[in-house]
Coordinates of C-alpha atoms in Angstrom, one line a residue:
Chain A
M1 CA 17.1 13.2 -41.5
R2 CA 14.5 10.5 -41.4
K3 CA 12.1 11.1 -38.6
I4 CA 9.9 9.2 -36.1
A5 CA 7.0 10.7 -34.2
V6 CA 6.1 8.9 -30.9
V7 CA 2.5 9.8 -30.2
D8 CA 1.5 8.4 -26.9
D9 CA 1.4 9.3 -23.2
F10 CA 2.5 6.1 -21.4
L11 CA 6.3 6.6 -21.9
T12 CA 8.6 7.1 -19.0
P13 CA 11.9 9.1 -19.4
A14 CA 13.7 5.8 -19.6
H15 CA 11.4 4.6 -22.4
C16 CA 12.2 7.8 -24.3
D17 CA 15.9 7.3 -23.8
T18 CA 15.6 3.7 -25.1
I19 CA 13.8 4.8 -28.2
R20 CA 16.1 7.8 -28.8
A21 CA 19.2 5.6 -28.5
A22 CA 17.9 2.9 -30.9
A23 CA 16.8 5.5 -33.4
A24 CA 20.1 7.5 -33.3
E25 CA 22.0 4.3 -33.9
L26 CA 19.9 3.7 -37.0
G27 CA 20.0 7.3 -38.3
F28 CA 16.6 8.4 -37.2
A29 CA 15.6 11.5 -35.2
V30 CA 12.7 11.2 -32.8
D31 CA 10.0 13.7 -31.6
F32 CA 7.7 12.9 -28.7
Y33 CA 4.1 14.0 -28.6
P34 CA 2.7 12.8 -25.2
D35 CA -0.5 14.8 -25.9
R36 CA -0.9 12.8 -29.1
L37 CA -1.1 15.9 -31.4
L38 CA 1.4 16.6 -34.2
P39 CA 2.1 20.3 -34.8
A40 CA 0.0 21.5 -37.7
G41 CA 1.9 21.6 -41.0
H42 CA 4.5 19.1 -39.7
E43 CA 2.6 15.9 -40.2
G44 CA 4.5 15.2 -43.4
D45 CA 7.8 15.2 -41.6
Y46 CA 7.5 11.7 -40.3
E47 CA 8.3 8.4 -42.0
I48 CA 7.3 6.4 -38.9
L49 CA 4.5 6.9 -36.3
F50 CA 4.5 5.0 -33.1
G51 CA 1.8 5.0 -30.4
R52 CA -1.9 5.8 -30.6
C53 CA -2.7 8.1 -33.5
S54 CA -6.0 9.6 -34.3
H55 CA -7.4 8.8 -37.8
E56 CA -6.8 12.5 -38.7
T57 CA -3.1 12.3 -37.7
L58 CA -2.6 9.1 -39.7
K59 CA -4.3 10.5 -42.8
S60 CA -2.4 13.8 -42.7
A61 CA 1.0 12.1 -42.4
K62 CA 1.7 12.4 -46.1
N63 CA 5.1 10.7 -46.1
L64 CA 4.2 7.9 -43.7
K65 CA 5.7 4.5 -44.4
W66 CA 5.2 2.6 -41.2
Y67 CA 2.7 3.0 -38.3
C68 CA 3.4 0.9 -35.2
C69 CA 0.4 1.1 -32.9
S70 CA 1.0 0.5 -29.2
F71 CA -2.0 -1.8 -28.7
A72 CA -3.0 -5.2 -30.0
G73 CA -6.5 -5.0 -31.5
V74 CA -6.3 -3.3 -34.9
D75 CA -9.9 -3.9 -36.1
D76 CA -10.2 -0.1 -36.3
L77 CA -7.1 0.3 -38.5
L78 CA -7.8 -2.0 -41.4
R79 CA -9.3 0.2 -44.1
D80 CA -7.0 1.6 -46.8
E81 CA -8.7 5.0 -46.7
L82 CA -7.4 5.6 -43.2
Y83 CA -3.9 5.9 -44.6
P84 CA -2.2 8.6 -46.8
N85 CA -1.4 5.8 -49.2
P86 CA -2.2 2.1 -49.3
N87 CA 1.4 1.0 -49.0
V88 CA 1.7 2.2 -45.4
V89 CA 2.9 -0.8 -43.3
L90 CA 0.9 -1.5 -40.1
T91 CA 2.3 -3.3 -37.1
N92 CA 0.8 -3.8 -33.6
S93 CA 2.1 -4.5 -30.2
S94 CA 0.3 -7.8 -29.6
G95 CA 3.4 -9.4 -28.2
A96 CA 3.4 -7.0 -25.2
Y97 CA 0.0 -8.1 -23.8
G98 CA 0.3 -11.8 -23.4
I99 CA 1.6 -11.7 -19.8
T100 CA -0.9 -9.1 -18.4
I101 CA -3.9 -10.6 -20.2
S102 CA -3.0 -14.1 -19.2
E103 CA -2.7 -13.1 -15.6
H104 CA -6.1 -11.5 -15.8
V105 CA -7.5 -14.7 -17.2
I106 CA -6.0 -16.9 -14.5
M107 CA -7.4 -14.4 -11.9
V108 CA -11.0 -14.4 -13.2
L109 CA -11.0 -18.1 -13.9
L110 CA -10.0 -18.9 -10.3
M111 CA -12.5 -16.3 -9.0
M112 CA -15.3 -18.1 -10.8
M113 CA -14.1 -21.6 -9.9
R114 CA -13.6 -20.6 -6.2
R115 CA -16.9 -18.5 -5.9
M116 CA -14.9 -15.4 -5.0
P117 CA -17.6 -12.9 -5.9
E118 CA -20.1 -14.7 -3.6
F119 CA -17.6 -14.9 -0.8
E120 CA -16.7 -11.2 -1.2
E121 CA -20.4 -10.3 -1.0
L122 CA -20.8 -12.4 2.2
V123 CA -17.8 -10.7 3.8
R124 CA -19.2 -7.3 2.9
Q125 CA -22.3 -8.3 4.8
Q126 CA -20.2 -9.6 7.7
Q127 CA -21.5 -13.1 7.1
W128 CA -19.3 -16.2 7.5
Q129 CA -19.9 -19.1 5.3
R130 CA -17.0 -21.4 4.4
E131 CA -18.5 -24.0 2.1
M132 CA -19.6 -23.5 -1.5
P133 CA -18.9 -26.0 -4.3
M134 CA -15.5 -25.2 -5.8
R135 CA -13.6 -26.2 -8.8
S136 CA -9.9 -26.4 -9.7
I137 CA -7.8 -25.6 -12.7
R138 CA -6.0 -28.8 -11.9
G139 CA -7.5 -31.5 -14.0
C140 CA -9.9 -29.2 -15.9
S141 CA -10.2 -29.0 -19.7
V142 CA -9.7 -25.7 -21.4
T143 CA -10.8 -24.7 -24.9
M144 CA -8.8 -21.7 -26.1
L145 CA -10.2 -19.7 -29.0
G146 CA -7.2 -17.8 -30.4
T147 CA -3.7 -19.2 -30.2
G148 CA -1.6 -16.1 -30.7
D149 CA 0.7 -14.6 -28.2
I150 CA -2.1 -14.0 -25.8
G151 CA -3.7 -17.4 -26.2
T152 CA -0.3 -19.1 -25.9
N153 CA 0.5 -17.3 -22.6
I154 CA -2.9 -18.3 -21.2
A155 CA -2.4 -21.9 -22.4
R156 CA 1.0 -22.1 -20.7
R157 CA -0.3 -20.9 -17.4
V158 CA -3.4 -23.1 -17.2
K159 CA -1.2 -26.1 -18.3
G160 CA 1.4 -25.1 -15.6
M161 CA -1.4 -25.2 -13.0
G162 CA -2.4 -28.7 -14.0
A163 CA -5.1 -28.4 -16.6
K164 CA -5.7 -31.8 -18.1
T165 CA -6.2 -30.8 -21.7
V166 CA -5.8 -27.5 -23.5
R167 CA -7.4 -27.4 -26.9
G168 CA -6.5 -24.5 -29.2
V169 CA -9.0 -23.4 -31.8
R170 CA -7.8 -21.1 -34.6
R171 CA -8.4 -20.0 -38.2
T172 CA -5.8 -22.2 -39.8
Q173 CA -4.2 -25.6 -39.0
K174 CA -0.7 -24.5 -38.2
P175 CA 1.9 -25.6 -35.6
A176 CA 1.3 -24.0 -32.2
D177 CA 3.0 -23.8 -28.9
P178 CA 3.5 -27.1 -27.1
A179 CA 1.3 -25.9 -24.3
F180 CA -1.6 -26.8 -26.6
D181 CA -2.4 -30.5 -26.4
E182 CA -4.6 -30.3 -29.5
I183 CA -5.2 -27.8 -32.3
Y184 CA -8.5 -27.4 -34.2
T185 CA -9.7 -25.0 -36.8
F186 CA -12.9 -22.9 -36.3
E187 CA -15.0 -25.3 -38.4
H188 CA -14.7 -27.9 -35.7
L189 CA -16.0 -25.6 -33.0
D190 CA -19.5 -27.1 -32.9
E191 CA -18.1 -30.5 -32.0
L192 CA -15.9 -29.0 -29.3
L193 CA -18.4 -26.8 -27.5
P194 CA -20.4 -29.6 -25.7
S195 CA -17.2 -30.5 -23.7
A196 CA -16.0 -26.9 -23.3
E197 CA -15.8 -26.8 -19.6
V198 CA -13.7 -23.6 -19.7
L199 CA -14.0 -21.6 -22.9
I200 CA -11.5 -18.7 -23.2
M201 CA -11.7 -16.3 -26.1
A202 CA -8.7 -14.2 -27.1
M203 CA -9.2 -13.4 -30.7
P204 CA -8.9 -10.3 -32.9
S205 CA -12.1 -8.9 -34.4
T206 CA -12.2 -10.2 -38.0
P207 CA -14.9 -11.5 -40.3
D208 CA -14.1 -15.0 -39.0
T209 CA -14.6 -14.1 -35.3
I210 CA -17.4 -11.6 -35.2
G211 CA -20.4 -13.4 -33.7
I212 CA -18.4 -16.6 -33.5
L213 CA -20.0 -17.4 -30.1
S214 CA -23.5 -17.3 -31.5
R215 CA -26.8 -18.1 -29.7
E216 CA -26.8 -21.6 -31.3
R217 CA -23.2 -22.2 -30.1
I218 CA -24.0 -20.9 -26.6
A219 CA -26.8 -23.5 -26.5
L220 CA -24.2 -26.2 -27.2
L221 CA -22.1 -25.4 -24.0
P222 CA -22.3 -27.7 -21.0
K223 CA -24.1 -26.6 -17.8
D224 CA -20.8 -26.2 -16.0
A225 CA -19.2 -24.0 -18.7
L226 CA -17.2 -21.0 -17.7
V227 CA -16.8 -18.4 -20.5
I228 CA -14.0 -15.8 -20.5
N229 CA -13.6 -13.2 -23.2
V230 CA -10.6 -10.9 -23.4
G231 CA -10.6 -10.4 -27.2
R232 CA -13.4 -8.3 -28.6
G233 CA -17.0 -8.0 -27.5
T234 CA -18.2 -8.5 -31.0
A235 CA -17.2 -12.2 -30.8
V236 CA -20.2 -13.0 -28.6
D237 CA -24.0 -12.9 -29.0
Q238 CA -24.2 -10.8 -25.8
D239 CA -28.0 -11.1 -25.4
A240 CA -27.9 -14.9 -25.7
L241 CA -25.0 -15.1 -23.2
I242 CA -26.9 -13.0 -20.7
E243 CA -30.0 -15.3 -21.1
A244 CA -27.9 -18.4 -20.7
L245 CA -26.4 -17.0 -17.5
E246 CA -29.7 -15.9 -16.1
E247 CA -31.3 -19.3 -16.8
E248 CA -28.2 -21.1 -15.4
R249 CA -27.7 -22.9 -18.6
I250 CA -24.0 -22.2 -18.2
A251 CA -22.1 -21.7 -14.8
G252 CA -20.5 -18.3 -15.3
A253 CA -18.8 -15.8 -17.5
A254 CA -16.1 -13.1 -17.2
L255 CA -16.3 -10.4 -19.8
D256 CA -13.5 -7.8 -20.0
V257 CA -14.8 -6.7 -23.4
M258 CA -18.4 -6.1 -24.5
V259 CA -20.5 -4.0 -26.8
P260 CA -20.6 -1.1 -26.1
E261 CA -17.9 -0.2 -23.6
P262 CA -19.0 0.9 -21.1
P263 CA -22.5 -0.6 -21.3
E264 CA -25.4 1.9 -21.2
K265 CA -26.7 2.8 -17.7
D266 CA -29.7 0.4 -17.9
H267 CA -27.9 -2.4 -19.6
P268 CA -28.5 -5.9 -18.1
L269 CA -24.7 -6.6 -18.2
W270 CA -24.3 -4.6 -15.0
H271 CA -26.4 -7.0 -13.0
T272 CA -26.3 -10.3 -14.8
K273 CA -26.2 -13.4 -12.6
N274 CA -22.8 -15.2 -12.3
L275 CA -21.2 -12.6 -14.6
L276 CA -17.9 -11.0 -13.6
L277 CA -17.6 -7.7 -15.5
T278 CA -14.3 -5.8 -15.7
P279 CA -13.8 -2.4 -17.5
H280 CA -11.5 -3.7 -20.3
T281 CA -8.6 -3.9 -17.8
S282 CA -7.0 -7.1 -18.8
G283 CA -4.6 -5.4 -21.2
N284 CA -4.6 -1.9 -19.9
M285 CA -1.3 0.1 -19.8
S286 CA -1.1 0.5 -16.1
L287 CA 1.3 -2.5 -15.8
G288 CA 4.8 -1.1 -16.2
L289 CA 6.0 -4.4 -17.7
T290 CA 3.5 -4.1 -20.6
C291 CA 4.8 -0.6 -21.4
D292 CA 8.4 -1.9 -21.3
L293 CA 7.6 -4.6 -23.7
I294 CA 5.8 -2.3 -26.1
V295 CA 8.9 -0.1 -26.3
E296 CA 11.2 -3.1 -26.6
E297 CA 9.3 -4.6 -29.4
F298 CA 9.0 -1.3 -31.3
C299 CA 12.8 -0.9 -31.1
A300 CA 13.3 -4.5 -32.3
D301 CA 11.0 -3.9 -35.3
L302 CA 12.8 -0.6 -35.9
R303 CA 16.1 -2.4 -36.3
S304 CA 14.4 -4.8 -38.8
Y305 CA 12.8 -1.9 -40.6
A306 CA 16.1 -0.1 -41.0
A307 CA 17.8 -3.3 -42.2
G308 CA 15.0 -4.0 -44.7
L309 CA 14.0 -7.2 -42.9
P310 CA 10.4 -8.4 -42.3
L311 CA 8.7 -6.8 -39.3
K312 CA 7.8 -9.3 -36.5
H313 CA 4.4 -7.8 -35.7
L314 CA 3.3 -7.0 -39.2
V315 CA -0.5 -6.8 -39.6
D316 CA -2.1 -8.3 -42.7
R317 CA -4.8 -5.7 -43.1
S318 CA -6.9 -7.9 -45.4
R319 CA -6.9 -10.7 -42.8
G320 CA -7.4 -8.4 -39.8
Y321 CA -4.4 -9.4 -37.5
Chain B
M1 CA -11.8 -58.2 13.3
R2 CA -9.7 -55.1 13.5
K3 CA -11.9 -52.1 13.0
I4 CA -11.8 -48.6 11.5
A5 CA -14.3 -45.8 12.2
V6 CA -14.6 -43.1 9.6
V7 CA -16.0 -40.1 11.4
D8 CA -16.6 -37.4 8.8
D9 CA -19.4 -36.0 6.5
F10 CA -17.5 -35.2 3.3
L11 CA -17.4 -38.7 1.9
T12 CA -19.2 -39.7 -1.3
P13 CA -20.4 -43.3 -1.9
A14 CA -17.4 -43.7 -4.1
H15 CA -15.0 -42.6 -1.3
C16 CA -16.7 -45.1 1.0
D17 CA -16.2 -47.9 -1.5
T18 CA -12.6 -47.0 -1.9
I19 CA -11.9 -47.1 1.8
R20 CA -14.0 -50.3 2.3
A21 CA -12.0 -52.0 -0.5
A22 CA -8.6 -50.9 0.8
A23 CA -9.6 -52.0 4.3
A24 CA -11.0 -55.4 3.3
E25 CA -7.8 -56.2 1.5
L26 CA -5.8 -55.5 4.6
G27 CA -8.1 -57.3 7.0
F28 CA -10.0 -54.4 8.5
A29 CA -13.8 -53.7 8.8
V30 CA -15.0 -50.2 8.4
D31 CA -17.9 -48.3 10.0
F32 CA -19.0 -44.9 8.7
Y33 CA -20.3 -42.2 11.0
P34 CA -21.2 -39.2 8.9
D35 CA -22.8 -37.5 11.9
R36 CA -19.4 -37.8 13.6
L37 CA -20.8 -39.6 16.6
L38 CA -19.7 -43.1 17.7
P39 CA -22.5 -45.2 19.2
A40 CA -22.2 -45.1 23.0
G41 CA -20.3 -48.0 24.5
H42 CA -18.7 -48.9 21.1
E43 CA -15.8 -46.3 21.2
G44 CA -13.5 -49.0 22.3
D45 CA -14.1 -51.1 19.2
Y46 CA -11.9 -49.1 17.0
E47 CA -8.2 -49.4 16.4
I48 CA -8.2 -46.6 13.8
L49 CA -10.2 -43.3 13.6
F50 CA -10.2 -41.3 10.4
G51 CA -11.9 -37.9 9.9
R52 CA -12.8 -35.1 12.3
C53 CA -13.3 -36.5 15.8
S54 CA -14.4 -34.5 18.8
H55 CA -12.0 -34.5 21.8
E56 CA -14.6 -36.7 23.6
T57 CA -14.6 -39.3 20.9
L58 CA -10.8 -39.4 20.8
K59 CA -10.5 -39.8 24.6
S60 CA -13.2 -42.5 24.8
A61 CA -11.6 -44.6 22.0
K62 CA -9.8 -46.8 24.6
N63 CA -8.2 -49.1 22.1
L64 CA -7.2 -46.5 19.6
K65 CA -3.8 -46.8 17.9
W66 CA -3.9 -44.4 15.0
Y67 CA -5.9 -41.2 14.4
C68 CA -5.8 -39.8 10.9
C69 CA -7.4 -36.4 10.8
S70 CA -8.9 -35.2 7.5
F71 CA -7.4 -31.7 7.8
A72 CA -3.9 -30.2 7.9
G73 CA -3.5 -27.9 10.9
V74 CA -3.2 -30.1 14.1
D75 CA -2.4 -27.4 16.6
D76 CA -5.5 -28.5 18.5
L77 CA -4.4 -32.1 18.6
L78 CA -1.0 -32.0 20.2
R79 CA -1.6 -32.5 23.9
D80 CA -1.1 -36.1 25.2
E81 CA -4.1 -35.8 27.5
L82 CA -6.4 -35.7 24.5
Y83 CA -5.6 -39.3 23.8
P84 CA -6.6 -42.5 25.6
N85 CA -2.9 -43.3 25.8
P86 CA 0.2 -41.4 24.8
N87 CA 1.3 -43.9 22.1
V88 CA -1.6 -43.1 19.8
V89 CA -0.2 -42.2 16.4
L90 CA -1.4 -39.0 14.8
T91 CA -1.3 -38.3 11.1
N92 CA -2.9 -35.4 9.2
S93 CA -4.0 -34.8 5.6
S94 CA -1.7 -32.0 4.8
G95 CA -0.8 -33.4 1.4
A96 CA -4.4 -33.0 0.2
Y97 CA -4.5 -29.2 0.5
G98 CA -1.6 -28.0 -1.5
I99 CA -3.5 -27.6 -4.8
T100 CA -6.6 -25.9 -3.5
I101 CA -4.7 -23.5 -1.2
S102 CA -2.1 -22.6 -3.8
E103 CA -4.9 -21.8 -6.2
H104 CA -6.4 -19.5 -3.6
V105 CA -3.0 -17.8 -3.1
I106 CA -2.5 -17.2 -6.8
M107 CA -6.1 -15.8 -7.0
V108 CA -5.7 -13.3 -4.1
L109 CA -2.2 -12.4 -5.2
L110 CA -3.4 -11.5 -8.7
M111 CA -6.5 -9.7 -7.2
M112 CA -4.3 -7.5 -5.1
M113 CA -1.7 -6.9 -7.9
R114 CA -4.4 -6.1 -10.4
R115 CA -6.6 -4.0 -8.1
M116 CA -9.5 -6.2 -8.5
P117 CA -11.4 -5.3 -5.3
E118 CA -11.3 -1.6 -6.5
F119 CA -12.4 -2.5 -10.0
E120 CA -15.3 -4.6 -8.7
E121 CA -16.4 -1.8 -6.5
L122 CA -16.3 0.6 -9.5
V123 CA -18.4 -1.8 -11.5
R124 CA -20.9 -2.2 -8.7
Q125 CA -21.3 1.6 -8.8
Q126 CA -21.6 1.4 -12.6
Q127 CA -18.5 3.5 -13.0
W128 CA -15.9 2.9 -15.7
Q129 CA -12.3 3.5 -15.0
R130 CA -9.6 1.5 -16.8
E131 CA -6.3 2.6 -15.4
M132 CA -5.0 1.9 -12.0
P133 CA -1.3 1.0 -11.3
M134 CA -0.9 -2.8 -11.6
R135 CA 1.7 -5.3 -10.8
S136 CA 2.6 -8.7 -12.2
I137 CA 3.7 -12.0 -10.9
R138 CA 6.1 -12.1 -13.8
G139 CA 9.4 -10.7 -12.5
C140 CA 8.3 -10.4 -8.9
S141 CA 10.1 -11.7 -5.8
V142 CA 8.2 -14.0 -3.5
T143 CA 9.2 -14.9 0.1
M144 CA 7.5 -18.0 1.2
L145 CA 7.2 -18.8 4.9
G146 CA 6.6 -22.5 5.2
T147 CA 8.0 -24.9 2.6
G148 CA 5.8 -28.0 3.1
D149 CA 3.3 -29.4 0.6
I150 CA 1.3 -26.2 0.6
G151 CA 4.3 -23.8 0.3
T152 CA 5.8 -26.0 -2.4
N153 CA 2.6 -26.0 -4.4
I154 CA 2.5 -22.2 -4.1
A155 CA 6.2 -21.9 -5.0
R156 CA 5.8 -24.0 -8.2
R157 CA 2.8 -21.9 -9.4
V158 CA 4.4 -18.5 -8.9
K159 CA 7.6 -19.7 -10.4
G160 CA 5.6 -21.1 -13.4
M161 CA 4.1 -17.7 -13.8
G162 CA 7.5 -16.1 -14.1
A163 CA 8.4 -14.9 -10.5
K164 CA 12.0 -13.9 -10.6
T165 CA 13.0 -15.3 -7.2
V166 CA 11.2 -17.6 -4.7
R167 CA 12.8 -17.6 -1.3
G168 CA 11.7 -20.3 1.1
V169 CA 11.9 -19.7 4.8
R170 CA 11.6 -22.7 7.2
R171 CA 12.5 -24.0 10.6
T172 CA 15.4 -26.1 9.6
Q173 CA 17.9 -26.0 6.7
K174 CA 16.8 -29.0 4.7
P175 CA 16.6 -29.7 0.9
A176 CA 13.4 -28.3 -0.6
D177 CA 11.6 -28.4 -3.9
P178 CA 13.5 -27.0 -6.9
A179 CA 10.8 -24.4 -7.2
F180 CA 12.6 -22.6 -4.4
D181 CA 15.6 -20.6 -5.6
E182 CA 16.9 -20.1 -2.1
I183 CA 16.2 -21.6 1.4
Y184 CA 16.7 -19.7 4.6
T185 CA 15.9 -20.6 8.3
F186 CA 13.6 -18.5 10.4
E187 CA 16.5 -16.8 12.1
H188 CA 17.3 -14.9 8.9
L189 CA 13.8 -13.5 8.5
D190 CA 14.7 -10.0 9.6
E191 CA 17.3 -9.7 6.8
L192 CA 14.8 -10.9 4.2
L193 CA 11.8 -8.8 5.2
P194 CA 13.0 -5.4 3.8
S195 CA 13.0 -7.0 0.3
A196 CA 9.8 -9.1 0.8
E197 CA 7.7 -7.7 -2.0
V198 CA 5.3 -10.6 -1.8
L199 CA 5.2 -12.4 1.6
I200 CA 3.2 -15.6 1.7
M201 CA 2.7 -17.4 5.0
A202 CA 1.7 -21.1 5.0
M203 CA 2.9 -22.5 8.3
P204 CA 1.4 -24.7 11.0
S205 CA 0.8 -23.1 14.4
T206 CA 3.8 -24.0 16.5
P207 CA 5.9 -22.3 19.2
D208 CA 8.2 -21.2 16.3
T209 CA 5.5 -19.6 14.2
I210 CA 3.1 -18.0 16.7
G211 CA 3.6 -14.3 16.4
I212 CA 6.4 -14.7 13.9
L213 CA 5.1 -11.7 11.9
S214 CA 5.5 -9.4 14.8
R215 CA 4.9 -5.6 15.0
E216 CA 8.7 -5.1 14.6
R217 CA 8.9 -7.3 11.6
I218 CA 5.9 -5.7 9.9
A219 CA 7.8 -2.5 10.3
L220 CA 10.6 -4.0 8.2
L221 CA 8.4 -4.7 5.2
P222 CA 8.7 -2.5 2.1
K223 CA 6.0 0.0 1.2
D224 CA 4.9 -2.2 -1.8
A225 CA 4.7 -5.4 0.3
L226 CA 1.7 -7.7 -0.2
V227 CA 1.1 -10.2 2.7
I228 CA -0.9 -13.4 2.3
N229 CA -1.6 -15.7 5.2
V230 CA -3.2 -19.1 4.6
G231 CA -1.6 -20.9 7.6
R232 CA -2.9 -19.8 11.0
G233 CA -4.0 -16.4 12.3
T234 CA -1.8 -16.7 15.3
A235 CA 1.3 -16.2 13.1
V236 CA 0.5 -12.5 12.7
D237 CA 0.4 -9.5 15.1
Q238 CA -3.1 -8.6 13.7
D239 CA -3.4 -5.2 15.3
A240 CA 0.0 -4.2 13.9
L241 CA -0.9 -5.5 10.4
I242 CA -4.2 -3.5 10.4
E243 CA -2.3 -0.3 11.4
A244 CA 0.3 -0.8 8.7
L245 CA -2.5 -1.3 6.1
E246 CA -4.5 1.7 7.3
E247 CA -1.3 3.9 7.3
E248 CA -0.3 2.5 3.9
R249 CA 3.0 1.4 5.2
I250 CA 2.4 -1.8 3.2
A251 CA 0.4 -2.1 0.0
G252 CA -2.1 -4.9 0.8
A253 CA -2.9 -8.1 2.6
A254 CA -5.1 -11.1 2.0
L255 CA -6.0 -13.0 5.2
D256 CA -7.8 -16.3 5.0
V257 CA -7.0 -17.0 8.6
M258 CA -7.3 -14.6 11.6
V259 CA -8.0 -14.5 15.3
P260 CA -10.8 -15.1 16.0
E261 CA -12.7 -16.7 13.1
P262 CA -15.1 -15.1 12.3
P263 CA -13.9 -11.7 13.7
E264 CA -16.3 -10.1 16.2
K265 CA -19.1 -7.9 14.7
D266 CA -17.2 -4.6 15.4
H267 CA -13.7 -5.8 14.6
P268 CA -11.7 -3.5 12.3
L269 CA -10.7 -6.5 10.1
W270 CA -14.1 -6.2 8.4
H271 CA -13.3 -2.8 7.0
T272 CA -9.5 -2.5 6.9
K273 CA -8.1 -0.6 3.9
N274 CA -6.5 -2.8 1.2
L275 CA -7.3 -6.0 3.1
L276 CA -8.9 -8.9 1.2
L277 CA -10.6 -11.0 3.9
T278 CA -11.9 -14.5 3.1
P279 CA -13.7 -16.8 5.5
H280 CA -11.0 -19.6 5.8
T281 CA -12.0 -20.9 2.4
S282 CA -8.5 -21.5 0.9
G283 CA -8.5 -25.1 2.1
N284 CA -12.2 -25.8 2.6
M285 CA -13.6 -29.2 1.7
S286 CA -15.9 -28.0 -1.1
L287 CA -13.4 -28.9 -3.8
G288 CA -14.0 -32.5 -4.7
L289 CA -10.4 -33.0 -5.6
T290 CA -9.3 -32.2 -2.1
C291 CA -11.7 -34.8 -0.7
D292 CA -10.4 -37.4 -3.2
L293 CA -6.9 -36.7 -2.1
I294 CA -7.7 -37.0 1.6
V295 CA -9.2 -40.5 1.0
E296 CA -6.4 -41.5 -1.3
E297 CA -3.7 -40.5 1.2
F298 CA -5.5 -42.2 4.1
C299 CA -5.7 -45.5 2.1
A300 CA -2.0 -45.2 1.2
D301 CA -1.1 -44.7 4.9
L302 CA -3.4 -47.5 5.8
R303 CA -1.4 -49.9 3.6
S304 CA 1.8 -48.7 5.3
Y305 CA 0.2 -49.1 8.7
A306 CA -0.9 -52.6 8.0
A307 CA 2.6 -53.5 6.7
G308 CA 4.3 -51.9 9.7
L309 CA 6.0 -49.2 7.5
P310 CA 6.4 -45.5 8.5
L311 CA 3.3 -43.4 7.9
K312 CA 3.8 -40.6 5.3
H313 CA 1.8 -38.0 7.1
L314 CA 3.0 -38.7 10.6
V315 CA 2.7 -35.7 13.0
D316 CA 5.5 -35.2 15.5
R317 CA 3.3 -33.9 18.4
S318 CA 6.2 -32.4 20.2
R319 CA 7.2 -30.4 17.1
G320 CA 3.6 -29.5 16.2
Y321 CA 3.5 -30.7 12.5

């Protein structure tokens, strides 16, 4: 019988039942490995792996045809030599993270606009101050780098809260969700940055995006710019961003991703002025809804796989997402 | 010439120009008192006062016909004896606060759902922990006490972010904004509370609302309840709420209003478990947009006043809002 190994620890009994039922219907047997280790000598039993596999597990799965990873960022999974053969199909679970990551973005954006870290510090010191200059999502202009599922969920929410303009910036000029008022390609970024009041980055790590927010580009941002990164830390010249924040050349930043994670003990990121640092929580798996969606989307792609149809979350390994 | 005194300190030169132009068109002269003091002996010159007047100023304005206050909560302005005569018309600026207060509510709701105070504390201690159980606005059920401009703005935003059900609870059964899935009157509150996963309070202080979230009603809330109050502190049995939080009988609360403000130095509110305390910032005047709206709405009501039409933001002093 064709076999699937589920190699992850987030699944509830209900998730396991869902996967088992979908698999049985399509003629697959499923084994679950919540400790993420396949039994030695049995790696070759599986046609499909789902979850978070180590590089060793992947490489040793000699008869592997499809690996569906349970996360979104696949920069670590692009090289052919990771796989037992170059024809292994890779899919990700990017569609499961749009809701949770967009809620993180709305939260940190409002926290910066409404001076929440400063108010929290005042309250910790039992001080009472009511007035600090605030800003609003209503009427603001948002520049969104990355227009995939995550960028689209963010765009819809800021638009719903009354953002005046949402500009999407992406690799290629293709139709995007109606929540984007305008779509640009990366080559127009330099023209957009001087008016990027709110700059949100939700991009995979690819040759196009590594270092995309360079020192030169940070210098183009307006003084009131708020920068949010929920993609990959490699997208930002971190030293230049820290300098811009310390010198108040931009108004604030919220980084959920950085290099490295966590920062070293003496790294300036821990204490940078007007920086809201979170430990890569925007898309963590502690939200049940995210886990439900990961399972749901795997089962949907499993049906397509069994029917020989294209997989919805197929990763183009040469492109990087 | 009929005269208006503008008695507030938030106005920009542009705001003053706007008011002066509207007034001139309607045959009024305007004097501005940013220090909020009318010159002695001239209190009787003014037919209209706009802004934040002291009780003394109000009482001494012998020829006053209309007082438009620049804030929303008028519980301090209801008694007849505050006015030079009982026919003085009172309006408020409630319509100006819906956007800023609803953004505050979305922020604190997401902060509680996503464990942000705990993550911030971890980062302050340079600790790195990614996983804590999170919740989402998507799919949640919201019970909204108060369905005025503020409640409606909140309802629209949680609905836009995917809340499953938004129940409005109000004094009278009247049509409400379509963002509310269901409307109940206060007498049904006891039936609603056991399923009030997210309870948001945005009510004026009136005999109906003082103490509405009593000890008995707090006991009806589910263990996962999150309570947000942006109305008046008097609506909540504060001691009972603190006990429920400390004993983890509810999951969290965010209070922007309390009794008294600020709490006394040794008050338990400063250190209550799972409580997010803010210094009455949800509707403060530091957001330019709020100030623009206050001026805009005063000018609109001034046009109605001059034309003898009903004022949009008329307060029924016997009802309290």
